[in-house]
Short mmCIF file of C-alpha atoms in Angstrom, two decimals:
data_model
loop_
_atom_site.label_atom_id
_atom_site.label_comp_id
_atom_site.label_asym_id
_atom_site.label_seq_id
_atom_site.Cartn_x
_atom_site.Cartn_y
_atom_site.Cartn_z
CA MET A 61 -107.27 26.15 27.01
CA SER A 62 -107.19 29.95 27.27
CA LYS A 63 -104.98 29.71 30.35
CA ALA A 64 -102.54 27.49 28.43
CA LYS A 65 -102.42 30.03 25.64
CA ASP A 66 -101.89 32.84 28.13
CA LYS A 67 -98.99 30.95 29.69
CA SER A 68 -97.45 30.20 26.29
CA GLY A 69 -97.77 33.83 25.22
CA SER A 70 -96.33 34.95 28.52
CA ARG A 71 -93.29 32.69 28.02
CA ILE A 72 -92.69 34.10 24.52
CA GLN A 73 -92.93 37.66 25.82
CA ASN A 74 -90.60 36.84 28.68
CA ASN A 75 -88.10 35.26 26.25
CA MET A 76 -88.26 38.33 23.99
CA ALA A 77 -87.80 40.57 26.98
CA SER A 78 -84.82 38.58 28.15
CA ILE A 79 -83.21 38.82 24.69
CA ASP A 80 -83.86 42.57 24.51
CA ASP A 81 -82.32 42.91 27.96
CA LEU A 82 -78.99 41.83 26.48
CA GLY A 83 -78.40 45.38 25.30
CA ASP A 84 -77.77 46.75 21.82
CA ASP A 85 -74.00 46.24 21.87
CA LEU A 86 -74.24 42.54 22.68
CA MET A 87 -77.12 42.08 20.24
CA GLN A 88 -75.06 43.77 17.53
CA ASN A 89 -72.19 41.41 18.26
CA ILE A 90 -74.49 38.38 18.00
CA LEU A 91 -76.29 39.49 14.84
CA SER A 92 -73.03 40.45 13.11
CA ARG A 93 -72.02 36.78 13.29
CA SER A 94 -75.27 35.49 11.79
CA PRO A 95 -75.55 34.08 8.24
CA ALA A 96 -77.18 36.45 5.76
CA LEU A 97 -80.55 34.66 5.68
CA SER A 98 -80.85 34.48 9.48
CA PHE A 99 -79.78 38.11 9.68
CA ALA A 100 -82.51 39.12 7.22
CA SER A 101 -85.12 37.33 9.35
CA ALA A 102 -83.82 38.95 12.53
CA ALA A 103 -84.25 42.40 11.00
CA CYS A 104 -88.00 41.72 10.77
CA VAL A 105 -88.49 40.70 14.42
CA SER A 106 -88.95 44.15 15.94
CA ARG A 107 -88.10 47.80 15.48
CA SER A 108 -85.22 47.59 17.95
CA TRP A 109 -83.74 44.55 16.18
CA SER A 110 -84.11 46.31 12.83
CA SER A 111 -82.21 49.29 14.24
CA VAL A 112 -79.40 47.03 15.43
CA CYS A 113 -79.27 45.30 12.02
CA HIS A 114 -79.00 48.71 10.35
CA ARG A 115 -75.91 49.46 12.42
CA VAL A 116 -74.39 46.11 11.45
CA LEU A 117 -74.90 46.90 7.76
CA SER A 118 -73.90 50.55 7.84
CA VAL A 119 -70.74 50.05 5.79
CA PRO A 120 -70.36 48.55 2.29
CA LYS A 121 -69.40 44.93 1.72
CA LEU A 122 -68.28 42.82 -1.23
CA ARG A 123 -68.27 39.04 -1.13
CA SER A 124 -66.90 36.71 -3.81
CA ALA A 125 -66.25 32.98 -4.16
CA VAL A 126 -65.28 30.43 -6.82
CA SER A 127 -66.32 26.78 -7.05
CA PHE A 128 -64.96 24.13 -9.41
CA ASN A 129 -67.60 21.55 -8.57
CA PRO A 130 -68.48 19.79 -11.88
CA THR A 131 -72.18 19.67 -10.93
CA LEU A 132 -73.73 23.06 -11.58
CA GLU A 133 -76.31 22.93 -8.79
CA ASN A 134 -73.69 21.90 -6.23
CA ALA A 135 -71.31 24.61 -7.47
CA VAL A 136 -74.04 27.25 -7.08
CA ASN A 137 -74.84 26.04 -3.56
CA GLU A 138 -71.17 26.12 -2.59
CA VAL A 139 -70.56 29.71 -3.68
CA MET A 140 -73.90 30.81 -2.19
CA ASP A 141 -73.00 29.30 1.19
CA LYS A 142 -69.63 31.03 1.09
CA VAL A 143 -70.77 34.56 0.23
CA LEU A 144 -73.81 34.41 2.54
CA HIS A 145 -72.06 33.05 5.62
CA GLU A 146 -72.23 36.48 7.26
CA PRO A 147 -74.66 39.46 7.11
CA ILE A 148 -75.07 41.11 3.74
CA ARG A 149 -78.01 42.56 1.83
CA PRO A 150 -77.14 42.21 -1.88
CA HIS A 151 -77.57 45.29 -4.06
CA PHE A 152 -76.22 43.47 -7.13
CA VAL A 153 -75.19 39.98 -8.20
CA MET A 154 -72.59 39.10 -10.83
CA VAL A 155 -71.95 35.51 -11.88
CA SER A 156 -69.36 34.18 -14.34
CA ILE A 157 -69.50 30.62 -15.67
CA GLY A 158 -67.44 28.45 -17.99
CA PRO A 159 -68.14 27.97 -21.71
CA TYR A 160 -69.40 24.41 -21.22
CA VAL A 161 -72.16 25.37 -18.74
CA CYS A 162 -75.74 25.93 -19.90
CA LEU A 163 -76.22 29.69 -19.49
CA GLN A 164 -80.00 29.43 -19.08
CA ALA A 165 -79.71 26.73 -16.41
CA ALA A 166 -77.15 28.70 -14.44
CA PHE A 167 -79.25 31.85 -14.68
CA GLN A 168 -82.37 30.08 -13.42
CA LEU A 169 -80.52 28.60 -10.45
CA ILE A 170 -79.04 31.95 -9.45
CA GLU A 171 -82.27 33.85 -10.05
CA GLY A 172 -84.12 31.55 -7.65
CA LYS A 173 -81.67 32.32 -4.86
CA PHE A 174 -82.20 36.09 -4.75
CA GLY A 175 -85.16 38.42 -4.29
CA SER A 176 -86.94 39.82 -7.33
CA GLY A 177 -85.67 43.38 -6.92
CA ILE A 178 -81.98 42.48 -6.99
CA PRO A 179 -80.23 43.05 -10.37
CA ILE A 180 -78.44 39.96 -11.66
CA ILE A 181 -76.01 39.44 -14.53
CA VAL A 182 -74.73 35.99 -15.50
CA ASN A 183 -72.06 35.86 -18.21
CA VAL A 184 -69.96 33.22 -19.94
CA CYS A 185 -66.28 34.00 -19.47
CA GLU A 186 -62.90 32.61 -20.55
CA GLY A 187 -61.78 31.94 -16.98
CA VAL A 188 -62.29 32.92 -13.35
CA ILE A 189 -60.23 34.56 -10.60
CA GLY A 190 -61.09 34.32 -6.91
CA LYS A 191 -60.98 32.36 -3.69
CA ASP A 192 -61.72 28.64 -4.04
CA VAL A 193 -64.49 27.56 -1.64
CA LEU A 194 -62.71 24.28 -0.87
CA THR A 195 -59.08 25.33 -0.47
CA ASP A 196 -59.70 28.93 0.62
CA GLN A 197 -56.84 29.88 -1.73
CA PHE A 198 -56.93 32.45 -4.54
CA VAL A 199 -56.81 30.91 -7.99
CA GLU A 200 -56.50 32.07 -11.58
CA PHE A 201 -58.06 29.51 -13.90
CA GLN A 202 -58.75 29.52 -17.65
CA TRP A 203 -60.60 26.96 -19.71
CA GLU A 204 -58.52 25.67 -22.60
CA ILE A 205 -60.38 25.65 -25.91
CA THR A 206 -58.93 24.55 -29.24
CA GLU A 207 -60.32 25.24 -32.69
CA GLU A 208 -61.00 22.25 -34.95
CA GLU A 209 -60.34 22.16 -38.70
CA ASP A 210 -64.03 22.67 -39.42
CA GLY A 211 -64.03 25.87 -37.35
CA SER A 212 -65.79 24.36 -34.34
CA ALA A 213 -64.40 24.72 -30.83
CA GLU A 214 -63.53 21.88 -28.50
CA LEU A 215 -63.12 22.22 -24.75
CA LEU A 216 -59.89 20.52 -23.74
CA GLU A 217 -60.70 20.39 -20.04
CA SER A 218 -64.22 19.92 -18.70
CA LYS A 219 -63.44 21.17 -15.19
CA GLY A 220 -66.38 22.94 -13.60
CA GLY A 221 -66.21 26.55 -12.58
CA ILE A 222 -68.41 29.38 -11.38
CA SER A 223 -67.61 32.73 -9.79
CA LEU A 224 -70.20 34.60 -7.69
CA THR A 225 -69.75 38.20 -6.56
CA ILE A 226 -72.33 40.15 -4.57
CA GLY A 227 -72.15 43.68 -3.26
CA PHE A 228 -73.84 45.79 -0.61
CA LEU A 229 -73.25 49.49 -1.24
CA PRO A 230 -75.22 51.80 1.09
CA GLY A 231 -75.46 55.31 -0.31
CA LEU A 232 -75.62 53.99 -3.87
CA LYS A 233 -78.45 52.75 -6.05
CA VAL A 234 -77.72 49.98 -8.55
CA HIS A 235 -79.67 49.61 -11.80
CA ILE A 236 -79.49 47.39 -14.87
CA ILE A 237 -79.81 49.13 -18.22
CA PRO A 238 -79.84 47.09 -21.48
CA LEU A 239 -78.50 48.23 -24.85
CA LEU A 240 -81.06 46.98 -27.35
CA PHE A 241 -81.02 46.34 -31.06
CA LYS A 242 -83.27 48.35 -33.35
CA ILE A 243 -86.56 46.59 -34.05
CA LYS A 244 -87.43 48.59 -37.19
CA GLY A 245 -85.37 50.11 -39.96
CA PRO A 246 -81.70 49.46 -40.72
CA GLN A 247 -79.88 47.02 -38.47
CA GLY A 248 -78.12 48.70 -35.56
CA ILE A 249 -78.14 49.37 -31.84
CA LEU A 250 -79.92 52.07 -29.89
CA ILE A 251 -76.91 53.83 -28.40
CA ASP A 252 -78.64 57.18 -27.74
CA ASP A 253 -81.54 55.44 -25.98
CA PHE A 254 -79.01 53.50 -23.90
CA VAL A 255 -77.30 56.71 -22.74
CA MET A 256 -80.61 58.43 -22.02
CA ASP A 257 -81.83 55.44 -19.99
CA ILE A 258 -78.65 55.56 -17.88
CA ARG A 259 -79.09 59.29 -17.35
CA GLU A 260 -82.74 58.86 -16.37
CA ALA A 261 -81.97 56.06 -13.90
CA THR A 262 -79.20 58.17 -12.36
CA SER A 263 -81.14 61.44 -12.17
CA THR A 264 -83.93 59.83 -10.13
CA VAL A 265 -81.58 59.51 -7.14
CA SER A 266 -78.70 61.87 -7.88
CA SER A 267 -78.46 65.51 -8.92
CA PRO A 268 -75.78 65.00 -11.61
CA ALA A 269 -76.92 62.82 -14.51
CA SER A 270 -73.55 61.06 -14.57
CA PRO A 271 -73.41 57.85 -12.55
CA ALA A 272 -70.56 56.94 -10.21
CA GLY A 273 -69.72 54.06 -12.50
CA ILE A 274 -70.73 51.43 -15.04
CA ILE A 275 -69.82 47.75 -15.31
CA LEU A 276 -70.55 46.77 -18.91
CA PHE A 277 -71.01 43.35 -20.52
CA SER A 278 -71.12 43.25 -24.32
CA ASP A 279 -72.06 40.68 -26.94
CA ARG A 280 -68.99 39.41 -28.79
CA GLU A 281 -70.62 40.13 -32.15
CA THR A 282 -71.24 43.78 -31.26
CA ASP A 283 -68.63 46.45 -31.95
CA ILE A 284 -68.67 48.05 -28.53
CA ASN A 285 -66.28 50.90 -29.44
CA PRO A 286 -68.97 53.29 -30.77
CA VAL A 287 -70.87 52.70 -27.53
CA LEU A 288 -67.80 53.45 -25.41
CA GLN A 289 -67.14 56.58 -27.44
CA THR A 290 -70.66 57.86 -26.79
CA LEU A 291 -70.35 57.08 -23.08
CA GLU A 292 -67.07 59.02 -23.06
CA TYR A 293 -68.88 61.99 -24.57
CA ALA A 294 -71.97 61.74 -22.36
CA PHE A 295 -70.62 61.26 -18.84
CA SER A 296 -68.29 63.00 -16.44
CA LYS A 297 -64.65 61.91 -16.35
CA ASP A 298 -65.32 60.79 -12.76
CA THR A 299 -67.61 57.98 -14.01
CA PHE A 300 -65.64 54.74 -14.11
CA ILE A 301 -66.36 52.23 -16.89
CA VAL A 302 -65.01 48.67 -16.80
CA GLY A 303 -66.25 45.31 -18.04
CA ASP A 304 -66.12 42.44 -20.53
CA GLY A 305 -66.50 43.38 -24.19
CA GLY A 306 -66.97 39.91 -25.65
CA CYS A 307 -69.28 37.49 -23.85
CA GLN A 308 -72.68 35.84 -23.77
CA PHE A 309 -74.91 36.94 -20.92
CA LEU A 310 -78.35 36.88 -19.35
CA TYR A 311 -79.67 39.44 -16.92
CA ARG A 312 -82.53 40.36 -14.64
CA SER A 313 -83.51 43.99 -14.18
CA ASP A 314 -84.05 45.72 -10.86
CA SER A 315 -87.44 47.24 -11.81
CA GLY A 316 -89.76 45.61 -9.33
CA ASN A 317 -90.78 42.10 -10.30
CA THR A 318 -89.98 42.59 -13.97
CA ILE A 319 -87.82 39.73 -15.20
CA THR A 320 -85.75 40.31 -18.32
CA ASN A 321 -83.67 37.33 -19.33
CA ARG A 322 -83.45 37.58 -23.09
CA PRO A 323 -80.36 36.09 -24.70
CA ASN A 324 -77.95 38.52 -26.27
CA SER A 325 -79.52 38.01 -29.70
CA GLY A 326 -82.00 40.71 -28.60
CA CYS A 327 -79.64 42.71 -26.42
CA ALA A 328 -76.22 43.92 -27.53
CA ALA A 329 -74.94 44.83 -24.06
CA VAL A 330 -76.07 45.32 -20.49
CA ALA A 331 -74.83 47.89 -17.98
CA LEU A 332 -74.73 47.62 -14.21
CA VAL A 333 -75.10 51.29 -13.25
CA PHE A 334 -74.02 52.69 -9.86
CA ALA A 335 -75.70 56.00 -8.96
CA ARG A 336 -75.01 58.02 -5.82
CA ASP A 337 -78.07 58.55 -3.62
CA ALA A 338 -78.48 62.24 -2.85
CA ASP A 339 -80.86 61.34 0.00
CA LYS A 340 -78.62 58.83 1.78
CA PRO A 341 -78.78 58.93 5.62
CA LEU A 342 -76.26 61.13 7.41
CA ASP A 343 -74.70 58.14 9.15
CA ILE A 344 -73.68 56.57 5.82
CA GLY A 345 -70.21 57.44 4.53
CA GLU A 346 -68.94 57.48 0.95
CA THR A 347 -68.01 54.55 -1.26
CA LYS A 348 -65.17 55.42 -3.63
CA PHE A 349 -64.06 53.64 -6.78
CA HIS A 350 -60.47 53.50 -8.00
CA VAL A 351 -59.57 52.16 -11.45
CA ARG A 352 -56.14 51.01 -12.60
CA LEU A 353 -55.05 49.35 -15.84
CA SER A 354 -52.12 47.02 -16.43
CA THR A 355 -51.30 47.20 -20.14
CA GLY A 356 -49.77 44.27 -22.01
CA VAL A 357 -48.74 45.56 -25.43
CA SER A 358 -45.84 47.67 -26.66
CA PRO A 359 -45.70 49.97 -29.70
CA ILE A 360 -43.29 49.12 -32.49
CA GLY A 361 -42.33 50.78 -35.76
CA PRO A 362 -43.25 54.17 -37.20
CA THR A 363 -46.60 55.91 -37.40
CA TYR A 364 -48.59 55.18 -40.56
CA ARG A 365 -51.64 56.83 -42.07
CA ALA A 366 -54.44 54.84 -43.70
CA ALA A 367 -54.61 55.49 -47.46
CA SER A 368 -56.93 53.20 -49.40
CA VAL A 369 -59.49 51.56 -47.08
CA LYS A 370 -62.00 48.81 -47.91
CA CYS A 371 -64.40 47.14 -45.46
CA ARG A 372 -65.37 43.51 -46.07
CA LYS A 373 -67.82 42.05 -43.55
CA SER A 374 -65.95 41.98 -40.23
CA SER A 375 -62.52 43.00 -41.54
CA THR A 376 -60.74 46.00 -43.05
CA TRP A 377 -58.31 45.92 -46.00
CA LEU A 378 -56.02 48.92 -46.27
CA THR A 379 -52.86 50.44 -47.67
CA ALA A 380 -50.87 53.07 -45.82
CA SER A 381 -48.44 55.93 -46.17
CA ARG A 382 -45.78 57.30 -43.87
CA GLU A 383 -43.32 60.15 -43.80
CA THR A 384 -40.10 59.82 -45.86
CA VAL A 385 -41.73 57.18 -48.10
CA ARG A 386 -43.29 58.09 -51.44
CA GLY A 387 -46.50 56.45 -52.51
CA HIS A 388 -48.62 53.88 -50.70
CA LEU A 389 -47.32 50.81 -48.87
CA ASP A 390 -49.08 47.51 -49.39
CA GLY A 391 -49.63 44.92 -46.66
CA GLN A 392 -46.50 42.93 -47.39
CA ALA A 393 -44.27 46.02 -47.39
CA ILE A 394 -45.74 47.24 -44.10
CA LEU A 395 -45.26 43.87 -42.36
CA GLU A 396 -41.68 43.59 -43.64
CA GLU A 397 -40.89 46.92 -41.98
CA ILE A 398 -42.33 45.67 -38.68
CA TYR A 399 -40.44 42.36 -38.90
CA ASP A 400 -37.24 44.32 -39.51
CA GLU A 401 -37.96 46.32 -36.35
CA LEU A 402 -38.38 43.09 -34.37
CA GLY A 403 -35.05 41.77 -35.60
CA ASN A 404 -33.86 38.79 -33.57
CA ARG A 405 -36.24 39.41 -30.71
CA ILE A 406 -38.77 36.81 -29.61
CA GLN A 407 -41.57 36.19 -32.10
CA TYR A 408 -44.65 37.70 -30.51
CA PRO A 409 -47.94 35.77 -30.78
CA ALA A 410 -50.23 38.73 -31.45
CA PHE A 411 -50.01 41.84 -33.64
CA TYR A 412 -52.40 44.77 -33.48
CA ILE A 413 -52.65 48.18 -35.01
CA GLY A 414 -53.70 50.96 -32.65
CA VAL A 415 -55.69 53.40 -34.76
CA THR A 416 -56.22 56.99 -33.65
CA LYS A 417 -59.64 58.06 -34.85
CA ARG A 418 -61.02 61.60 -34.77
CA ARG A 419 -64.81 61.34 -34.63
CA LYS A 420 -67.87 63.52 -34.09
CA CYS A 421 -69.80 62.58 -30.95
CA SER A 422 -73.25 63.59 -29.71
CA VAL A 423 -76.40 62.22 -28.09
CA GLY A 424 -79.74 63.06 -29.66
CA MET A 425 -79.95 66.76 -30.53
CA GLU A 426 -77.06 67.75 -28.24
CA SER A 427 -74.11 69.72 -29.55
CA VAL A 428 -71.53 67.78 -31.54
CA ARG A 429 -68.03 67.50 -30.13
CA ARG A 430 -64.94 66.26 -31.98
CA MET A 431 -63.03 63.70 -29.92
CA GLN A 432 -60.11 61.35 -30.53
CA PHE A 433 -60.08 57.64 -29.73
CA LEU A 434 -57.55 54.82 -29.82
CA GLU A 435 -58.94 51.52 -31.10
CA PHE A 436 -57.08 48.22 -31.45
CA HIS A 437 -57.52 45.99 -34.50
CA GLU A 438 -55.90 42.56 -34.60
CA VAL A 439 -53.72 42.01 -37.67
CA ARG A 440 -54.81 39.05 -39.78
CA GLY A 441 -52.07 39.29 -42.36
CA GLY A 442 -51.03 41.10 -45.50
CA ASP A 443 -50.32 40.55 -49.18
CA GLU A 444 -49.01 42.51 -52.16
CA GLU A 445 -52.16 44.63 -52.09
CA TYR A 446 -53.51 45.15 -48.58
CA LEU A 447 -52.89 44.90 -44.86
CA ILE A 448 -55.83 42.95 -43.40
CA VAL A 449 -57.12 43.63 -39.87
CA ASN A 450 -60.12 42.61 -37.81
CA SER A 451 -63.22 44.76 -37.43
CA VAL A 452 -64.29 47.89 -39.29
CA GLY A 453 -64.47 51.62 -38.63
CA ILE A 454 -61.10 52.76 -40.04
CA LYS A 455 -61.22 55.76 -42.35
CA THR A 456 -58.78 57.19 -44.87
CA GLY A 457 -56.44 59.55 -43.04
CA ASP A 458 -56.59 57.76 -39.67
CA SER A 459 -53.12 57.33 -38.19
CA PHE A 460 -51.96 54.06 -36.64
CA ARG A 461 -49.02 52.24 -35.07
CA PHE A 462 -48.31 48.57 -34.61
CA TYR A 463 -48.52 47.02 -31.14
CA ILE A 464 -47.27 43.60 -30.05
CA SER A 465 -48.21 41.56 -27.01
CA ASP A 466 -45.37 41.89 -24.54
CA SER A 467 -45.20 39.87 -21.31
CA GLY A 468 -42.27 41.94 -20.04
CA ALA A 469 -44.19 45.18 -20.47
CA ALA A 470 -47.25 43.57 -18.87
CA LEU A 471 -45.25 42.42 -15.85
CA SER A 472 -43.72 45.87 -15.46
CA SER A 473 -47.14 47.50 -15.78
CA CYS A 474 -48.64 45.08 -13.25
CA THR A 475 -45.89 45.97 -10.78
CA LYS A 476 -46.60 49.66 -11.34
CA VAL A 477 -50.30 49.06 -10.64
CA SER A 478 -49.41 47.18 -7.46
CA ASN A 479 -47.17 49.99 -6.24
CA ASN A 480 -49.85 52.53 -7.09
CA LEU A 481 -52.58 50.63 -5.23
CA GLY A 482 -50.27 50.53 -2.23
CA HIS A 483 -51.02 54.21 -1.70
CA LEU A 484 -54.65 53.34 -0.95
CA LYS A 485 -53.47 51.84 2.32
CA LEU A 486 -52.26 55.25 3.46
CA ASP A 487 -54.49 57.69 5.34
CA ARG A 488 -54.40 60.69 3.07
CA ASP A 489 -56.76 62.94 1.21
CA CYS A 490 -58.53 61.26 -1.70
CA GLY A 491 -58.22 62.95 -5.09
CA ASN A 492 -59.39 61.85 -8.52
CA ASN A 493 -60.85 58.35 -8.52
CA HIS A 494 -59.43 57.43 -11.92
CA MET A 495 -56.03 57.08 -13.50
CA SER A 496 -54.04 59.60 -11.46
CA ASP A 497 -50.62 58.54 -10.24
CA VAL A 498 -51.72 58.47 -6.60
CA ASP A 499 -55.09 58.37 -4.86
CA HIS A 500 -54.93 59.90 -1.40
CA CYS A 501 -57.66 58.51 0.84
CA ASP A 502 -58.66 60.13 4.09
CA LYS A 503 -59.21 57.32 6.59
CA SER A 504 -60.70 55.12 3.90
CA ASN A 505 -60.76 51.35 3.97
CA VAL A 506 -60.53 49.12 0.89
CA PHE A 507 -63.27 46.51 1.17
CA GLY A 508 -63.32 44.81 -2.22
CA GLY A 509 -62.36 44.71 -5.87
CA ILE A 510 -63.07 43.21 -9.29
CA ILE A 511 -60.62 42.29 -12.06
CA PHE A 512 -61.34 42.09 -15.80
CA THR A 513 -58.27 40.65 -17.50
CA CYS A 514 -57.48 39.49 -21.03
CA CYS A 515 -57.73 35.78 -21.74
CA GLY A 516 -54.35 36.07 -23.49
CA ARG A 517 -52.68 36.74 -20.14
CA GLY A 518 -52.31 34.25 -17.31
CA ASP A 519 -49.70 31.62 -16.42
CA SER A 520 -48.69 30.79 -20.00
CA PHE A 521 -48.22 34.47 -20.91
CA PHE A 522 -46.15 35.47 -17.89
CA GLY A 523 -44.46 32.13 -17.28
CA LEU A 524 -45.44 32.59 -13.62
CA PRO A 525 -48.70 31.95 -11.73
CA GLY A 526 -50.84 34.55 -10.00
CA ILE A 527 -49.46 37.70 -11.64
CA ASP A 528 -52.81 39.35 -12.38
CA SER A 529 -54.04 38.76 -8.82
CA SER A 530 -50.84 39.97 -7.19
CA PRO A 531 -51.72 43.71 -6.96
CA PHE A 532 -54.74 42.79 -4.80
CA LEU A 533 -53.13 40.03 -2.79
CA LYS A 534 -50.02 42.07 -2.04
CA ASN A 535 -51.81 45.23 -0.96
CA PHE A 536 -55.10 44.00 0.48
CA PRO A 537 -54.69 40.53 2.03
CA GLY A 538 -57.98 39.25 3.40
CA VAL A 539 -60.06 41.66 1.29
CA ALA A 540 -62.69 40.05 -0.95
CA PHE A 541 -62.20 40.27 -4.70
CA GLY A 542 -63.15 38.31 -7.79
CA GLY A 543 -62.52 38.50 -11.49
CA THR A 544 -62.87 37.03 -14.95
CA TYR A 545 -60.77 36.44 -18.05
CA CYS A 546 -62.29 38.34 -20.96
CA ALA A 547 -62.25 38.36 -24.75
CA GLY A 548 -62.12 42.16 -24.87
CA GLU A 549 -61.54 43.92 -21.55
CA ILE A 550 -63.17 47.31 -21.08
CA CYS A 551 -61.58 50.11 -19.07
CA ARG A 552 -62.08 53.84 -19.50
CA GLY A 553 -58.67 55.42 -20.07
CA ASP A 554 -56.51 57.25 -22.60
CA LEU A 555 -53.34 57.01 -24.68
CA ASN A 556 -51.17 58.03 -21.71
CA LEU A 557 -51.73 54.55 -20.28
CA TYR A 558 -49.47 53.32 -23.08
CA GLU A 559 -46.88 55.94 -22.14
CA GLN A 560 -47.37 57.79 -25.39
CA ASP A 561 -48.30 61.35 -26.24
CA ASN A 562 -50.51 62.37 -29.12
CA GLU A 563 -48.52 64.31 -31.70
CA GLU A 564 -51.33 66.86 -31.96
CA GLY A 565 -51.45 67.35 -28.20
CA ASP A 566 -55.15 66.40 -27.81
CA LEU A 567 -56.38 63.78 -25.33
CA VAL A 568 -56.89 60.41 -27.02
CA HIS A 569 -59.45 58.25 -25.23
CA CYS A 570 -59.34 54.46 -25.15
CA GLY A 571 -62.17 52.27 -23.85
CA GLN A 572 -61.41 48.70 -24.98
CA HIS A 573 -57.95 47.22 -24.65
CA VAL A 574 -55.94 44.12 -25.56
CA TYR A 575 -53.68 42.02 -23.33
CA SER A 576 -54.56 44.22 -20.37
CA ALA A 577 -56.01 43.84 -16.88
CA ALA A 578 -58.49 46.34 -15.44
CA TYR A 579 -58.66 46.68 -11.66
CA LEU A 580 -61.71 48.17 -9.95
CA VAL A 581 -60.95 48.81 -6.27
CA MET A 582 -63.65 49.89 -3.82
CA SER A 583 -62.98 51.82 -0.63
CA TYR A 584 -65.13 53.41 2.05
CA SER A 585 -64.74 56.65 3.99
CA PRO A 586 -66.91 56.95 7.12
CA PRO A 587 -69.11 60.03 7.60
CA PRO A 588 -67.76 62.97 9.62
CA PRO A 589 -68.64 62.95 13.32
CA GLN A 590 -72.07 64.34 14.11
CA HIS A 591 -72.10 67.21 16.61
#
């Protein structure tokens, strides 16, 4: 019996030796073609295999897939098979599902597929963008929902749909930070604690307390603008912020085996935080993030100033004044001026007022800074007393202009974004990673991207299919990207995105937009040669 064992062990050792004799280059070629799960097992075989696997996964990767299988479990398996068909070690997982899918069931299925230390966010979206697992074609799909007379919503089309995006970002650490509601005292959210938690998570791996970026998912019932204003105050202008400002979500934190999957009744928002690792190995290059915004509204009419302001639950009732007009204008008078401006042009489906708000910002006991912000409020209507708009937070003296959804402006803006992203294909020096006219990238390669676009856009808005995806598809064919249709797209920017200047000359920040599409593009620059 012992001789049989010796022979068996000898055969195993001989087989291992023969595999190792293949050489690192051939082994790297073989392992780079392995599915993710087999690759993970191979990395545990020996120290030499682990070293080869490290070389295979020395550059960042993003993988994304969409399935329209009506059975949730089958849809999850399909997108999992697609994104894990080659080596990847997920640092984060984002999943978007349709409004008809049970959020808890989808979360449990996804959670069971990934290790306990991987941060996961599952959100309910208005539609998905990505490559279909069956056709291998990029699609833009929205679920059609109609509102009944009793106020309930009915799904017109029960087509399945799930989008899965996973990312491997060496040189970065990814954390999940929740924005919680107050447990005691007046109702509210713990914005300062949220900012401090992000700073603490970032400072553990990076010398600056500002992260490289934040992908934010917010409860629809939460006014996310005060949060975005505080983030604008707290973090460097180099920190990108994008996301969905109106969705249901569940999440799992990255803190060991701690599982946090409370519904958004206990959590107002959740942030996926990307922090640069100051101790990354020398053979790891730099992942860069580039943000672009395609706007979809145009200003119309003069500038008004809020006069009498009343807040009623989730709406604001106001009168306004403007130059050359004595006294206050009621809602009906204001709307008549805007209709006169429109004249015989097409009747636009959505009206907003863009309010410029000067506010005091601080975190904790830090110094207060006055900053200006542009916030959009949808117009509900007007009468002989007041103009009525959604949401609250407008103060007497705030200036505002009307904006209308404009497919022509959106198409033009989308083309501008596409042309701008085209510069990322050029081998040039990389400058600011935000809203500059051109990013110059030194030997960098775009490896992935994510889109957050307004649910008001799409085929019916443009009259053409595939417009929102076109900047990616035109510039980066074959590169993985995914996206969602949102009910309140988030993108850190300013008033200049709307090709307007502030009359007072100060920078006016804008974090949440309407009828826009936010593009997050990821590129990688290899490390300099080691001498």
